[in-house]
Coordinates of C-alpha atoms in Angstrom, one line a residue:
X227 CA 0.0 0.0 0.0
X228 CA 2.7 2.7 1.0
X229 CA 4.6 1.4 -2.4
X230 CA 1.6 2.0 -3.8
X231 CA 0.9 5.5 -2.8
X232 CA 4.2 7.1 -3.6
X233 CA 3.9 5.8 -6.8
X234 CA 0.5 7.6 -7.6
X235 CA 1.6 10.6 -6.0
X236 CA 5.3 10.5 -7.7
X237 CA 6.9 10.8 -4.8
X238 CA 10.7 9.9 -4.5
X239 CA 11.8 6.9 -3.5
X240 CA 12.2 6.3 0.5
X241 CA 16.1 6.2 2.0
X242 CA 15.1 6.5 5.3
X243 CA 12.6 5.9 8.2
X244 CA 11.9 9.6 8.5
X245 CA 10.9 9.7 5.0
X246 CA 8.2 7.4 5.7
X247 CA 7.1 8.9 8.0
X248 CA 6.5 12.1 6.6
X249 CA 5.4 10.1 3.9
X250 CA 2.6 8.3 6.4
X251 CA 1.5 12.1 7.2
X252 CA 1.6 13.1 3.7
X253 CA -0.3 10.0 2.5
X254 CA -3.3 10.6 5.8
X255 CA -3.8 14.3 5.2
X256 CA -4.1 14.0 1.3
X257 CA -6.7 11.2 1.6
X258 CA -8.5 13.0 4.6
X259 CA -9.0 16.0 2.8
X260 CA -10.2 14.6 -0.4
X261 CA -12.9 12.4 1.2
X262 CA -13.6 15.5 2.8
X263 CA -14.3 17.3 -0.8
X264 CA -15.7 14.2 -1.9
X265 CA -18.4 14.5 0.9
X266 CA -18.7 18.3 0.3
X267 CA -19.3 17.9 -3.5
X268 CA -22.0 15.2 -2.8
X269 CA -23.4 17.0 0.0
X270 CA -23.6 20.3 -2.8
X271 CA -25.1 17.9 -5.5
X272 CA -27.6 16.7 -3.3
X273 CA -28.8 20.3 -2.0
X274 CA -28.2 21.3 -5.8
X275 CA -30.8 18.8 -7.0
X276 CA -33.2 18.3 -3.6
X277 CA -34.0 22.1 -2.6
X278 CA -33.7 23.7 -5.9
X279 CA -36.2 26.5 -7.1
X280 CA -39.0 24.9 -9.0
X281 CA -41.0 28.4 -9.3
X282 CA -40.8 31.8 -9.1
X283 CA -43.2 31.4 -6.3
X284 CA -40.3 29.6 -4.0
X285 CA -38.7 31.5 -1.0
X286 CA -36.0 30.4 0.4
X287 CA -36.6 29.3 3.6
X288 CA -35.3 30.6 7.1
X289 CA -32.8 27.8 8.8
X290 CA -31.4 27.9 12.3
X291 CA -29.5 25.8 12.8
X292 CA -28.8 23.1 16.1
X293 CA -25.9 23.4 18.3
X294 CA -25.0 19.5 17.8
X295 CA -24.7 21.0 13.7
X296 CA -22.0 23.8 14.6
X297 CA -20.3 21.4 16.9
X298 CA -19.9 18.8 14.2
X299 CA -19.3 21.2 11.4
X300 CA -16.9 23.0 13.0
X301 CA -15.4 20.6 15.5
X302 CA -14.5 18.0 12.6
X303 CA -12.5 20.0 10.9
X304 CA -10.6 21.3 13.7
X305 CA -10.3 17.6 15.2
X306 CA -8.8 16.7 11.9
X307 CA -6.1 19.8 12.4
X308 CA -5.4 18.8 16.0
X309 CA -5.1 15.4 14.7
X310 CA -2.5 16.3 11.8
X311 CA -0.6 18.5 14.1
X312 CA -0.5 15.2 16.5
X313 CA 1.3 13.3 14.1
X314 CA 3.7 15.9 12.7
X315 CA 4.9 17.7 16.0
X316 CA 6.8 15.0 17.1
X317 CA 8.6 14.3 13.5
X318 CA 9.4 17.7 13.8
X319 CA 11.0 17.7 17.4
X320 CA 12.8 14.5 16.7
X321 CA 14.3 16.1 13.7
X322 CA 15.2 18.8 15.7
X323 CA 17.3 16.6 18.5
X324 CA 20.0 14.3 16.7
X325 CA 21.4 11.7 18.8
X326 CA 24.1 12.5 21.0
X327 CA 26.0 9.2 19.0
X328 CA 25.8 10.9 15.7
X329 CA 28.5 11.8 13.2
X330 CA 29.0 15.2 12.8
X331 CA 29.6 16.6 8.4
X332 CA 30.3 20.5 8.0
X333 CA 28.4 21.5 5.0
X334 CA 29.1 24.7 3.3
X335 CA 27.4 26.3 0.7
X336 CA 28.8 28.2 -1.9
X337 CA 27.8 29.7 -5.3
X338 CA 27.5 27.1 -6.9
X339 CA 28.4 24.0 -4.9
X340 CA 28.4 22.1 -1.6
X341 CA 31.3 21.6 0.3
X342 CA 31.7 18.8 2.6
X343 CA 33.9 18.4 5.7
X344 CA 34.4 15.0 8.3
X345 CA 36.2 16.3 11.3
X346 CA 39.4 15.2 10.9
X347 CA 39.4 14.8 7.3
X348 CA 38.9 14.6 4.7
X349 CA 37.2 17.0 2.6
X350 CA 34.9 16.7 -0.8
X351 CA 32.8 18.4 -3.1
X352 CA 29.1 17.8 -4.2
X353 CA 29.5 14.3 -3.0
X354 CA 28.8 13.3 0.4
X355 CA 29.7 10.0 1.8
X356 CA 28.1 8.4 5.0
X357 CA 27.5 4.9 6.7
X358 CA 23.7 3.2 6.2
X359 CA 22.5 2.6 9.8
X360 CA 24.1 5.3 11.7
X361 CA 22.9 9.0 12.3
X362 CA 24.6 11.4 10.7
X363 CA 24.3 15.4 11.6
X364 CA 25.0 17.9 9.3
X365 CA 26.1 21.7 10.6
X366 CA 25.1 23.9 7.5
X367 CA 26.6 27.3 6.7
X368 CA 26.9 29.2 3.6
X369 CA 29.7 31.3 2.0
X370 CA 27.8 33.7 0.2
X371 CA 23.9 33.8 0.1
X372 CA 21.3 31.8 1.5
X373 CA 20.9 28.7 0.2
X374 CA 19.1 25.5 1.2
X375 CA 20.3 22.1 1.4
X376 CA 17.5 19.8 0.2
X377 CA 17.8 15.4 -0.4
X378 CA 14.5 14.4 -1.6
X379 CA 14.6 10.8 -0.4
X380 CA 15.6 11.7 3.0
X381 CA 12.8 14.2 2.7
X382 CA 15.3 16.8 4.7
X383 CA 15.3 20.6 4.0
X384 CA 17.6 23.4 5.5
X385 CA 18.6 26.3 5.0
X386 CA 22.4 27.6 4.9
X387 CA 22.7 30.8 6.1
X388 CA 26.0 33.0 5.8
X389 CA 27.3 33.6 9.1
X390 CA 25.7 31.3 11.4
X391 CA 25.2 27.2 11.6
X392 CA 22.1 25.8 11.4
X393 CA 21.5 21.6 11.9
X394 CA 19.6 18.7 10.8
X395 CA 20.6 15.1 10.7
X396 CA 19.2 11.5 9.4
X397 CA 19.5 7.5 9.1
X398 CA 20.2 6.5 5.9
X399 CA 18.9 2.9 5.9
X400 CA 19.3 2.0 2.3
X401 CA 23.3 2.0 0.6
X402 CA 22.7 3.9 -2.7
X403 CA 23.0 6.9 -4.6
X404 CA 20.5 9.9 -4.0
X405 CA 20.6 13.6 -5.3
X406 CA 21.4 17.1 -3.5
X407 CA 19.7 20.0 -4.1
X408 CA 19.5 23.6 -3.2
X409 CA 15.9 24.2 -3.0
X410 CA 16.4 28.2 -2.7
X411 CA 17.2 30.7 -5.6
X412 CA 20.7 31.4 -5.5
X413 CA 22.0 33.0 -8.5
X414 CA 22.0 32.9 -12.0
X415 CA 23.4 28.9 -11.9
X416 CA 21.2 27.9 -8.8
X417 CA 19.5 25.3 -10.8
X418 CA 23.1 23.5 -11.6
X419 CA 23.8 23.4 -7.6
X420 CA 23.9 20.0 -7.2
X421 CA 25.4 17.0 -5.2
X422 CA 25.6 13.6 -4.5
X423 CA 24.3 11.5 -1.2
X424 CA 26.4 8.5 -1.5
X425 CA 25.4 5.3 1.8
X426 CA 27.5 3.2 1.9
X427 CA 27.5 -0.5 3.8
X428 CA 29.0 1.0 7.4
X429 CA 31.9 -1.8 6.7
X430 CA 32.8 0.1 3.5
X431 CA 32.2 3.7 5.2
X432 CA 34.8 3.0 7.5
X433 CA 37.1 1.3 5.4
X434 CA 37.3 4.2 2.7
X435 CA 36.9 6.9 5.7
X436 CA 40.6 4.8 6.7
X437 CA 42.1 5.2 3.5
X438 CA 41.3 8.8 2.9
X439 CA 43.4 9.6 6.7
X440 CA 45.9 6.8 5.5
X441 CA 46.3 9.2 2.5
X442 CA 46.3 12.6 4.5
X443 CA 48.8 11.6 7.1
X444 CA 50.7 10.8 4.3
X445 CA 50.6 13.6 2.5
X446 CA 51.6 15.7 5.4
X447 CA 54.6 13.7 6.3
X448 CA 55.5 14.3 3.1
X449 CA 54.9 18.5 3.1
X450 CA 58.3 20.0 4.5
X451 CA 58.1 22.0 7.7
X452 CA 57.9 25.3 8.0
X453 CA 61.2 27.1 8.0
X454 CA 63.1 23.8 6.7
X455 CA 64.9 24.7 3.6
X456 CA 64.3 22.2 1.0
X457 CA 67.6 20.5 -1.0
X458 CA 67.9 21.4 -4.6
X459 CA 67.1 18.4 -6.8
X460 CA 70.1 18.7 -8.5
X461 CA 72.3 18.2 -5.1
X462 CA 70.0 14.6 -4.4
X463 CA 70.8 13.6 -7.5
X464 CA 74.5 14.2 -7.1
X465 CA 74.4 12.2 -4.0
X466 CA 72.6 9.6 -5.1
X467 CA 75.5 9.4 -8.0
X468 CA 78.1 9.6 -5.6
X469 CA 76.4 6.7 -3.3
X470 CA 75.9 4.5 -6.2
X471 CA 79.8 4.9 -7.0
X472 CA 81.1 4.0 -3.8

């Protein structure tokens, strides 16, 4: 049924349990309020057809209405409202309160791409790696101008703001590979902002998140230090001649 339902409403695929969730609220709210205009358009075909004028002679009649009418005409509705807000407040708080176990990712914005940072190391751009199964929380920023970091199938939205941090975070629970957006109007290329969610298995997370330090340490044993004056090349390769020869 929930396959079902995304389907007819062209919804993205699903990458984690928050997105069915807010898929579960999506899905109750569209189908509440069309059987409500269902039973409003039948209820205004049947007044249409039952107390229409059949002669000039008709008056409309005056109607006052019971108190059990105004409680159920206007207590539904709201009942449905209280309802809705029942089921989204807590989403919303949860997604506002990552666990205290979760993996923190610097996101930047900046005309026009998204910057990625593991604490630590390393760094990329427009592609962001993470493990399937664990939470990760993402500290958004932007460079330049609002912008607004947006992954469909996580069905997560937040805005980068220049000068200050905002959060969000997630569960991927599928491995795969799911688009980025920026889902406010940055500039004249703001539709070519895009990115790359890439879940891994947690096993090969943590294997390539090894090789990418194995790679920086590296690199910065092999930067000189500060002050150190660096040989010419010519002078190694005498030595090296002068080795060889003895």
């Amino acid at each position: 049924m929930n396959e079902l339902l995304r389907r007819l409403l062209f919804l993205p695929e699903q990458a984690s349990e928050h997105a069915r969730q807010v898929d579960a609220l999506h899905y109750f709210v569209i189908l509440t309020t069309m059987i409500g205009a269902a039973g409003v358009f039948l209820a205004a075909t049947w007044f249409f057809v039952r107390y229409r004028r059949r002669s000039d002679r008709d008056t409309t009649p005056q109607v006052e209405p019971k108190a059990i009418h105004e409680i159920l005409f206007i207590g539904g509705p709201l009942a449905l409202f209280v309802l809705w807000f029942a089921i989204g407040f807590p989403q919303y708080v949860s997604l506002s309160l990552p666990p205290a176990d979760a993996m923190d990712v610097y996101v930047q914005g900046k005309k026009w791409m998204w910057k990625f940072a593991y604490p630590g190391g390393p760094n990329a751009i427009d592609t962001l790696r993470v493990p399937a199964g664990r939470p990760v929380r993402l500290l958004i920023t932007s460079r330049d101008v609002i912008h607004s970091f947006y992954v469909p199938a996580l069905r997560i939205k937040m805005d980068a703001l220049p000068g200050r941090y905002t959060q969000t975070w997630f569960n991927a629970s599928r491995p795969g590979r799911y688009e980025i957006f920026c889902a406010e109007y940055c500039g004249l290329s703001h539709s070519s902002m895009l990115g790359e969610l890439v879940v891994m298995p947690a096993e090969d997370f943590d294997a390539w998140m090894t090789r990418q330090r194995s790679g920086l340490a590296a690199a910065q044993d092999a930067a000189p230090v500060p002050g150190e004056r660096v040989r010419p090349a010519s002078s190694v390769v005498e030595e090296g001649r002068r080795v060889a020869a003895e």
